Amino acid sequence: MRAILEARNLRLQYGEVIAANDVSLSIPAGESVALIGPNGAGKTTLLKALSGVIPISSGHIKYLDEDVTGKPSHVLSRMGISLIPEGRLPFASMTVMENLLLPAYSLRATKQEIDERLALIYGLFPRLKERSKQKAGSLSGGEQQMMVISRALMMRPKVLLIDEPSLGLAPIVVEQIYEVIPKLLASGLSILLVEQSIDLVLSVCSYVYVIREGRIIHSGDAKSITKTDLANYYLR
């Protein structure tokens, strides 16, 4: 299947510290791919590199068959690669609606385009419509996560890079967030998901990469790998 986003032999380095070395992965169009591994393995660093937030030391990144190595995050986001970082990070003093409109303004979207994106988002997260005039900083953790995902969707992405969306959320809220992922895939999006929960990964992803100490140590079809197998990779 054609890869929409592909990394080849990436090396990521902070001074003399190597955060990732010889990392290769691909995200097929319309699929959800998981990147899992223990804390400090290089997962978040890799997402930042793929989205242009941090530079790579060597290797190549291709998006829609175009070499985008070295392009900054604001360029990649306009091309269709959106990073949803861990920790939520809304603009707390702004309303939910203001948070959602910021990306649309940066794209110079028309009113019709904005209305269409908002209709999609409110269909996925009805709670945000109810909270549209509320300050983002007063939302619950789950509502903030919904808003941050929605803010990325306002950029009309083709690829979402999602970093631990379940972090710090109650189980019932996590379930609500993960119910949305199949709907995003059905709309044509591709997803690279970083997550600690093996159960969540296996419930929504078709392919899994395991990273440890900055290297991919295993990859395979999610249907052919068990929870026990993945847990063993954590312990190696």
PDB file of C-alpha atoms in Angstrom:
ATOM      1  CA  MET A   1       0.000   0.000   0.000  1.00  0.00           C
ATOM      2  CA  ARG A   2       1.242   3.491  -0.842  1.00  0.00           C
ATOM      3  CA  ALA A   3       2.928   5.359   2.013  1.00  0.00           C
ATOM      4  CA  ILE A   4       1.671   8.880   2.614  1.00  0.00           C
ATOM      5  CA  LEU A   5       4.482   9.663   5.088  1.00  0.00           C
ATOM      6  CA  GLU A   6       7.810   7.869   5.167  1.00  0.00           C
ATOM      7  CA  ALA A   7      11.050   8.202   7.132  1.00  0.00           C
ATOM      8  CA  ARG A   8      14.287   6.553   6.078  1.00  0.00           C
ATOM      9  CA  ASN A   9      17.384   6.090   8.243  1.00  0.00           C
ATOM     10  CA  LEU A  10      16.655   9.043  10.526  1.00  0.00           C
ATOM     11  CA  ARG A  11      19.264  10.128  13.045  1.00  0.00           C
ATOM     12  CA  LEU A  12      18.216  12.641  15.694  1.00  0.00           C
ATOM     13  CA  GLN A  13      20.796  14.203  17.937  1.00  0.00           C
ATOM     14  CA  TYR A  14      20.932  16.798  20.730  1.00  0.00           C
ATOM     15  CA  GLY A  15      24.565  17.832  20.974  1.00  0.00           C
ATOM     16  CA  GLU A  16      26.401  14.585  21.655  1.00  0.00           C
ATOM     17  CA  VAL A  17      23.242  12.762  22.780  1.00  0.00           C
ATOM     18  CA  ILE A  18      21.728  10.508  20.103  1.00  0.00           C
ATOM     19  CA  ALA A  19      17.945  10.439  20.560  1.00  0.00           C
ATOM     20  CA  ALA A  20      17.212   8.182  17.579  1.00  0.00           C
ATOM     21  CA  ASN A  21      19.449   6.296  15.181  1.00  0.00           C
ATOM     22  CA  ASP A  22      18.743   4.667  11.807  1.00  0.00           C
ATOM     23  CA  VAL A  23      14.966   4.861  12.269  1.00  0.00           C
ATOM     24  CA  SER A  24      12.802   3.958   9.277  1.00  0.00           C
ATOM     25  CA  LEU A  25       9.014   3.753   9.215  1.00  0.00           C
ATOM     26  CA  SER A  26       6.098   4.400   6.899  1.00  0.00           C
ATOM     27  CA  ILE A  27       2.442   5.333   7.300  1.00  0.00           C
ATOM     28  CA  PRO A  28       0.170   3.917   4.582  1.00  0.00           C
ATOM     29  CA  ALA A  29      -2.581   6.180   3.295  1.00  0.00           C
ATOM     30  CA  GLY A  30      -5.783   5.787   5.291  1.00  0.00           C
ATOM     31  CA  GLU A  31      -4.200   3.612   7.988  1.00  0.00           C
ATOM     32  CA  SER A  32      -3.452   4.001  11.692  1.00  0.00           C
ATOM     33  CA  VAL A  33       0.088   3.070  12.731  1.00  0.00           C
ATOM     34  CA  ALA A  34       1.321   2.817  16.320  1.00  0.00           C
ATOM     35  CA  LEU A  35       4.728   3.760  17.703  1.00  0.00           C
ATOM     36  CA  ILE A  36       5.207   2.281  21.155  1.00  0.00           C
ATOM     37  CA  GLY A  37       8.049   1.857  23.585  1.00  0.00           C
ATOM     38  CA  PRO A  38       9.186   2.655  27.127  1.00  0.00           C
ATOM     39  CA  ASN A  39       9.645   6.194  28.439  1.00  0.00           C
ATOM     40  CA  GLY A  40      12.705   7.857  26.961  1.00  0.00           C
ATOM     41  CA  ALA A  41      12.750   5.573  23.911  1.00  0.00           C
ATOM     42  CA  GLY A  42      12.536   8.480  21.447  1.00  0.00           C
ATOM     43  CA  LYS A  43       8.836   8.416  20.538  1.00  0.00           C
ATOM     44  CA  THR A  44       8.046  12.090  21.084  1.00  0.00           C
ATOM     45  CA  THR A  45      11.347  13.160  19.535  1.00  0.00           C
ATOM     46  CA  LEU A  46      10.517  11.209  16.398  1.00  0.00           C
ATOM     47  CA  LEU A  47       7.063  12.810  16.093  1.00  0.00           C
ATOM     48  CA  LYS A  48       8.635  16.252  16.430  1.00  0.00           C
ATOM     49  CA  ALA A  49      11.139  15.420  13.701  1.00  0.00           C
ATOM     50  CA  LEU A  50       8.459  14.125  11.328  1.00  0.00           C
ATOM     51  CA  SER A  51       6.444  17.320  11.824  1.00  0.00           C
ATOM     52  CA  GLY A  52       9.425  19.656  11.391  1.00  0.00           C
ATOM     53  CA  VAL A  53       9.507  20.903  14.982  1.00  0.00           C
ATOM     54  CA  ILE A  54      13.109  19.748  15.411  1.00  0.00           C
ATOM     55  CA  PRO A  55      15.779  19.166  12.738  1.00  0.00           C
ATOM     56  CA  ILE A  56      17.159  15.770  11.799  1.00  0.00           C
ATOM     57  CA  SER A  57      20.888  15.068  11.744  1.00  0.00           C
ATOM     58  CA  SER A  58      20.701  12.692   8.774  1.00  0.00           C
ATOM     59  CA  GLY A  59      18.209  10.629   6.811  1.00  0.00           C
ATOM     60  CA  HIS A  60      15.192  11.556   4.716  1.00  0.00           C
ATOM     61  CA  ILE A  61      11.480  12.261   5.158  1.00  0.00           C
ATOM     62  CA  LYS A  62       9.039  11.885   2.262  1.00  0.00           C
ATOM     63  CA  TYR A  63       5.438  13.066   2.204  1.00  0.00           C
ATOM     64  CA  LEU A  64       3.194  12.229  -0.752  1.00  0.00           C
ATOM     65  CA  ASP A  65       6.334  11.113  -2.607  1.00  0.00           C
ATOM     66  CA  GLU A  66       7.968  14.525  -2.112  1.00  0.00           C
ATOM     67  CA  ASP A  67      11.199  14.894  -0.145  1.00  0.00           C
ATOM     68  CA  VAL A  68      10.304  17.247   2.713  1.00  0.00           C
ATOM     69  CA  THR A  69      13.502  16.763   4.718  1.00  0.00           C
ATOM     70  CA  GLY A  70      14.387  19.988   6.513  1.00  0.00           C
ATOM     71  CA  LYS A  71      11.078  21.775   5.954  1.00  0.00           C
ATOM     72  CA  PRO A  72       9.897  23.638   9.091  1.00  0.00           C
ATOM     73  CA  SER A  73       6.735  22.789  11.002  1.00  0.00           C
ATOM     74  CA  HIS A  74       4.632  25.704   9.710  1.00  0.00           C
ATOM     75  CA  VAL A  75       5.277  24.613   6.125  1.00  0.00           C
ATOM     76  CA  LEU A  76       4.545  20.947   6.828  1.00  0.00           C
ATOM     77  CA  SER A  77       1.355  21.790   8.701  1.00  0.00           C
ATOM     78  CA  ARG A  78       0.065  23.726   5.692  1.00  0.00           C
ATOM     79  CA  MET A  79       1.012  20.771   3.489  1.00  0.00           C
ATOM     80  CA  GLY A  80      -1.132  18.464   5.629  1.00  0.00           C
ATOM     81  CA  ILE A  81       0.978  17.084   8.495  1.00  0.00           C
ATOM     82  CA  SER A  82      -0.454  18.021  11.914  1.00  0.00           C
ATOM     83  CA  LEU A  83       1.184  17.238  15.252  1.00  0.00           C
ATOM     84  CA  ILE A  84      -1.012  16.836  18.332  1.00  0.00           C
ATOM     85  CA  PRO A  85       1.511  17.031  21.191  1.00  0.00           C
ATOM     86  CA  GLU A  86       1.130  15.428  24.582  1.00  0.00           C
ATOM     87  CA  GLY A  87      -0.021  17.669  27.403  1.00  0.00           C
ATOM     88  CA  ARG A  88      -2.911  19.319  25.487  1.00  0.00           C
ATOM     89  CA  LEU A  89      -1.627  22.962  25.669  1.00  0.00           C
ATOM     90  CA  PRO A  90      -4.716  25.011  24.765  1.00  0.00           C
ATOM     91  CA  PHE A  91      -4.632  28.824  24.700  1.00  0.00           C
ATOM     92  CA  ALA A  92      -6.218  28.981  28.133  1.00  0.00           C
ATOM     93  CA  SER A  93      -7.428  32.597  28.105  1.00  0.00           C
ATOM     94  CA  MET A  94      -9.177  32.209  24.751  1.00  0.00           C
ATOM     95  CA  THR A  95     -12.557  30.599  24.191  1.00  0.00           C
ATOM     96  CA  VAL A  96     -12.953  27.193  22.614  1.00  0.00           C
ATOM     97  CA  MET A  97     -14.201  28.819  19.413  1.00  0.00           C
ATOM     98  CA  GLU A  98     -11.252  31.209  19.289  1.00  0.00           C
ATOM     99  CA  ASN A  99      -8.868  28.275  19.724  1.00  0.00           C
ATOM    100  CA  LEU A 100     -10.523  26.458  16.844  1.00  0.00           C
ATOM    101  CA  LEU A 101     -10.565  29.444  14.503  1.00  0.00           C
ATOM    102  CA  LEU A 102      -6.854  30.279  14.831  1.00  0.00           C
ATOM    103  CA  PRO A 103      -5.647  27.522  12.478  1.00  0.00           C
ATOM    104  CA  ALA A 104      -8.381  28.319   9.972  1.00  0.00           C
ATOM    105  CA  TYR A 105      -7.313  31.976   9.853  1.00  0.00           C
ATOM    106  CA  SER A 106      -3.705  30.944   9.264  1.00  0.00           C
ATOM    107  CA  LEU A 107      -4.902  29.007   6.190  1.00  0.00           C
ATOM    108  CA  ARG A 108      -7.056  31.958   5.082  1.00  0.00           C
ATOM    109  CA  ALA A 109     -10.019  29.614   4.956  1.00  0.00           C
ATOM    110  CA  THR A 110     -13.335  30.887   3.628  1.00  0.00           C
ATOM    111  CA  LYS A 111     -16.429  31.065   5.818  1.00  0.00           C
ATOM    112  CA  GLN A 112     -17.850  28.047   4.004  1.00  0.00           C
ATOM    113  CA  GLU A 113     -14.672  26.038   4.632  1.00  0.00           C
ATOM    114  CA  ILE A 114     -14.683  27.030   8.300  1.00  0.00           C
ATOM    115  CA  ASP A 115     -18.348  26.083   8.689  1.00  0.00           C
ATOM    116  CA  GLU A 116     -17.679  22.702   7.064  1.00  0.00           C
ATOM    117  CA  ARG A 117     -14.751  21.950   9.386  1.00  0.00           C
ATOM    118  CA  LEU A 118     -16.725  23.033  12.458  1.00  0.00           C
ATOM    119  CA  ALA A 119     -19.630  20.797  11.428  1.00  0.00           C
ATOM    120  CA  LEU A 120     -17.220  17.850  11.185  1.00  0.00           C
ATOM    121  CA  ILE A 121     -15.666  18.638  14.560  1.00  0.00           C
ATOM    122  CA  TYR A 122     -18.980  19.119  16.338  1.00  0.00           C
ATOM    123  CA  GLY A 123     -20.132  15.820  14.864  1.00  0.00           C
ATOM    124  CA  LEU A 124     -17.106  14.129  16.435  1.00  0.00           C
ATOM    125  CA  PHE A 125     -17.143  16.086  19.698  1.00  0.00           C
ATOM    126  CA  PRO A 126     -20.630  17.516  20.458  1.00  0.00           C
ATOM    127  CA  ARG A 127     -19.366  18.692  23.845  1.00  0.00           C
ATOM    128  CA  LEU A 128     -17.204  21.346  22.156  1.00  0.00           C
ATOM    129  CA  LYS A 129     -20.234  22.958  20.560  1.00  0.00           C
ATOM    130  CA  GLU A 130     -21.792  23.244  24.000  1.00  0.00           C
ATOM    131  CA  ARG A 131     -18.554  24.760  25.339  1.00  0.00           C
ATOM    132  CA  SER A 132     -17.759  26.995  22.338  1.00  0.00           C
ATOM    133  CA  LYS A 133     -17.976  30.266  24.304  1.00  0.00           C
ATOM    134  CA  GLN A 134     -16.197  28.906  27.378  1.00  0.00           C
ATOM    135  CA  LYS A 135     -12.567  29.732  28.192  1.00  0.00           C
ATOM    136  CA  ALA A 136     -10.339  26.836  27.157  1.00  0.00           C
ATOM    137  CA  GLY A 137      -8.522  26.912  30.482  1.00  0.00           C
ATOM    138  CA  SER A 138     -11.741  26.046  32.323  1.00  0.00           C
ATOM    139  CA  LEU A 139     -12.348  22.840  30.351  1.00  0.00           C
ATOM    140  CA  SER A 140     -11.792  19.409  31.843  1.00  0.00           C
ATOM    141  CA  GLY A 141      -8.739  17.436  30.741  1.00  0.00           C
ATOM    142  CA  GLY A 142     -10.837  15.340  28.393  1.00  0.00           C
ATOM    143  CA  GLU A 143     -12.505  18.369  26.853  1.00  0.00           C
ATOM    144  CA  GLN A 144      -9.108  20.011  26.352  1.00  0.00           C
ATOM    145  CA  GLN A 145      -7.880  16.896  24.542  1.00  0.00           C
ATOM    146  CA  MET A 146     -10.939  16.997  22.302  1.00  0.00           C
ATOM    147  CA  MET A 147     -10.254  20.645  21.557  1.00  0.00           C
ATOM    148  CA  VAL A 148      -6.566  20.102  20.743  1.00  0.00           C
ATOM    149  CA  ILE A 149      -7.467  17.288  18.325  1.00  0.00           C
ATOM    150  CA  SER A 150     -10.113  19.539  16.794  1.00  0.00           C
ATOM    151  CA  ARG A 151      -7.676  22.419  16.451  1.00  0.00           C
ATOM    152  CA  ALA A 152      -5.431  20.139  14.412  1.00  0.00           C
ATOM    153  CA  LEU A 153      -8.404  19.076  12.269  1.00  0.00           C
ATOM    154  CA  MET A 154      -9.082  22.718  11.427  1.00  0.00           C
ATOM    155  CA  MET A 155      -5.795  22.658   9.481  1.00  0.00           C
ATOM    156  CA  ARG A 156      -7.400  20.143   7.069  1.00  0.00           C
ATOM    157  CA  PRO A 157      -4.612  17.598   7.574  1.00  0.00           C
ATOM    158  CA  LYS A 158      -3.945  14.431   5.643  1.00  0.00           C
ATOM    159  CA  VAL A 159      -1.756  12.977   8.420  1.00  0.00           C
ATOM    160  CA  LEU A 160      -2.189  13.279  12.184  1.00  0.00           C
ATOM    161  CA  LEU A 161       0.759  12.618  14.494  1.00  0.00           C
ATOM    162  CA  ILE A 162      -0.829  12.050  17.912  1.00  0.00           C
ATOM    163  CA  ASP A 163       1.302  11.894  21.046  1.00  0.00           C
ATOM    164  CA  GLU A 164      -0.259   9.970  23.959  1.00  0.00           C
ATOM    165  CA  PRO A 165      -3.858  11.233  23.763  1.00  0.00           C
ATOM    166  CA  SER A 166      -4.862   9.135  26.800  1.00  0.00           C
ATOM    167  CA  LEU A 167      -2.273  10.717  29.118  1.00  0.00           C
ATOM    168  CA  GLY A 168      -3.820  11.703  32.456  1.00  0.00           C
ATOM    169  CA  LEU A 169      -7.412  11.067  31.394  1.00  0.00           C
ATOM    170  CA  ALA A 170     -10.106   9.019  33.104  1.00  0.00           C
ATOM    171  CA  PRO A 171     -10.890   5.669  31.403  1.00  0.00           C
ATOM    172  CA  ILE A 172     -14.346   6.768  30.268  1.00  0.00           C
ATOM    173  CA  VAL A 173     -12.854   9.860  28.591  1.00  0.00           C
ATOM    174  CA  VAL A 174     -10.116   7.783  26.950  1.00  0.00           C
ATOM    175  CA  GLU A 175     -12.849   5.566  25.507  1.00  0.00           C
ATOM    176  CA  GLN A 176     -14.590   8.614  24.043  1.00  0.00           C
ATOM    177  CA  ILE A 177     -11.353   9.850  22.459  1.00  0.00           C
ATOM    178  CA  TYR A 178     -10.539   6.472  20.954  1.00  0.00           C
ATOM    179  CA  GLU A 179     -14.030   6.056  19.515  1.00  0.00           C
ATOM    180  CA  VAL A 180     -13.191   8.980  17.238  1.00  0.00           C
ATOM    181  CA  ILE A 181     -10.073   7.423  15.652  1.00  0.00           C
ATOM    182  CA  PRO A 182     -11.963   4.979  13.358  1.00  0.00           C
ATOM    183  CA  LYS A 183     -14.139   7.896  12.229  1.00  0.00           C
ATOM    184  CA  LEU A 184     -11.044   9.942  11.377  1.00  0.00           C
ATOM    185  CA  LEU A 185      -9.650   7.031   9.372  1.00  0.00           C
ATOM    186  CA  ALA A 186     -12.983   6.641   7.570  1.00  0.00           C
ATOM    187  CA  SER A 187     -12.786  10.300   6.556  1.00  0.00           C
ATOM    188  CA  GLY A 188      -9.501   9.589   4.746  1.00  0.00           C
ATOM    189  CA  LEU A 189      -6.965  10.619   7.367  1.00  0.00           C
ATOM    190  CA  SER A 190      -3.781   8.687   8.144  1.00  0.00           C
ATOM    191  CA  ILE A 191      -2.536   8.481  11.739  1.00  0.00           C
ATOM    192  CA  LEU A 192       0.733   7.827  13.545  1.00  0.00           C
ATOM    193  CA  LEU A 193      -0.137   7.212  17.181  1.00  0.00           C
ATOM    194  CA  VAL A 194       2.226   7.232  20.151  1.00  0.00           C
ATOM    195  CA  GLU A 195       0.642   5.483  23.119  1.00  0.00           C
ATOM    196  CA  GLN A 196       1.697   3.649  26.272  1.00  0.00           C
ATOM    197  CA  SER A 197      -1.385   1.442  26.479  1.00  0.00           C
ATOM    198  CA  ILE A 198      -0.905  -1.730  24.444  1.00  0.00           C
ATOM    199  CA  ASP A 199      -4.636  -2.504  24.627  1.00  0.00           C
ATOM    200  CA  LEU A 200      -5.514   0.859  23.061  1.00  0.00           C
ATOM    201  CA  VAL A 201      -2.906   0.425  20.327  1.00  0.00           C
ATOM    202  CA  LEU A 202      -4.165  -2.997  19.331  1.00  0.00           C
ATOM    203  CA  SER A 203      -7.779  -1.754  19.292  1.00  0.00           C
ATOM    204  CA  VAL A 204      -7.291   0.933  16.627  1.00  0.00           C
ATOM    205  CA  CYS A 205      -3.998   0.380  14.770  1.00  0.00           C
ATOM    206  CA  SER A 206      -3.259  -1.851  11.800  1.00  0.00           C
ATOM    207  CA  TYR A 207       0.537  -1.804  12.143  1.00  0.00           C
ATOM    208  CA  VAL A 208       2.927  -1.418  15.077  1.00  0.00           C
ATOM    209  CA  TYR A 209       6.491  -0.185  15.460  1.00  0.00           C
ATOM    210  CA  VAL A 210       8.340  -0.773  18.732  1.00  0.00           C
ATOM    211  CA  ILE A 211      11.133   1.664  19.561  1.00  0.00           C
ATOM    212  CA  ARG A 212      13.701   1.272  22.326  1.00  0.00           C
ATOM    213  CA  GLU A 213      16.747   3.428  23.069  1.00  0.00           C
ATOM    214  CA  GLY A 214      16.251   5.316  19.825  1.00  0.00           C
ATOM    215  CA  ARG A 215      16.044   2.272  17.539  1.00  0.00           C
ATOM    216  CA  ILE A 216      13.166   0.369  15.987  1.00  0.00           C
ATOM    217  CA  ILE A 217      13.480  -3.126  17.455  1.00  0.00           C
ATOM    218  CA  HIS A 218      10.318  -4.650  16.001  1.00  0.00           C
ATOM    219  CA  SER A 219       7.592  -3.910  13.473  1.00  0.00           C
ATOM    220  CA  GLY A 220       4.642  -5.913  12.270  1.00  0.00           C
ATOM    221  CA  ASP A 221       0.944  -6.227  11.524  1.00  0.00           C
ATOM    222  CA  ALA A 222      -1.120  -5.505  14.632  1.00  0.00           C
ATOM    223  CA  LYS A 223      -3.269  -8.592  13.992  1.00  0.00           C
ATOM    224  CA  SER A 224      -0.240 -10.875  14.095  1.00  0.00           C
ATOM    225  CA  ILE A 225       1.229  -9.610  17.352  1.00  0.00           C
ATOM    226  CA  THR A 226      -0.056 -10.280  20.856  1.00  0.00           C
ATOM    227  CA  LYS A 227      -0.180  -8.139  23.948  1.00  0.00           C
ATOM    228  CA  THR A 228       2.338 -10.492  25.566  1.00  0.00           C
ATOM    229  CA  ASP A 229       4.734 -10.083  22.624  1.00  0.00           C
ATOM    230  CA  LEU A 230       4.631  -6.305  22.940  1.00  0.00           C
ATOM    231  CA  ALA A 231       5.089  -6.410  26.705  1.00  0.00           C
ATOM    232  CA  ASN A 232       8.186  -8.559  26.207  1.00  0.00           C
ATOM    233  CA  TYR A 233       9.675  -5.952  23.878  1.00  0.00           C
ATOM    234  CA  TYR A 234       9.288  -3.372  26.643  1.00  0.00           C
ATOM    235  CA  LEU A 235      11.298  -5.589  29.004  1.00  0.00           C
ATOM    236  CA  ARG A 236      14.218  -6.391  26.721  1.00  0.00           C
TER     237      ARG A 236
END
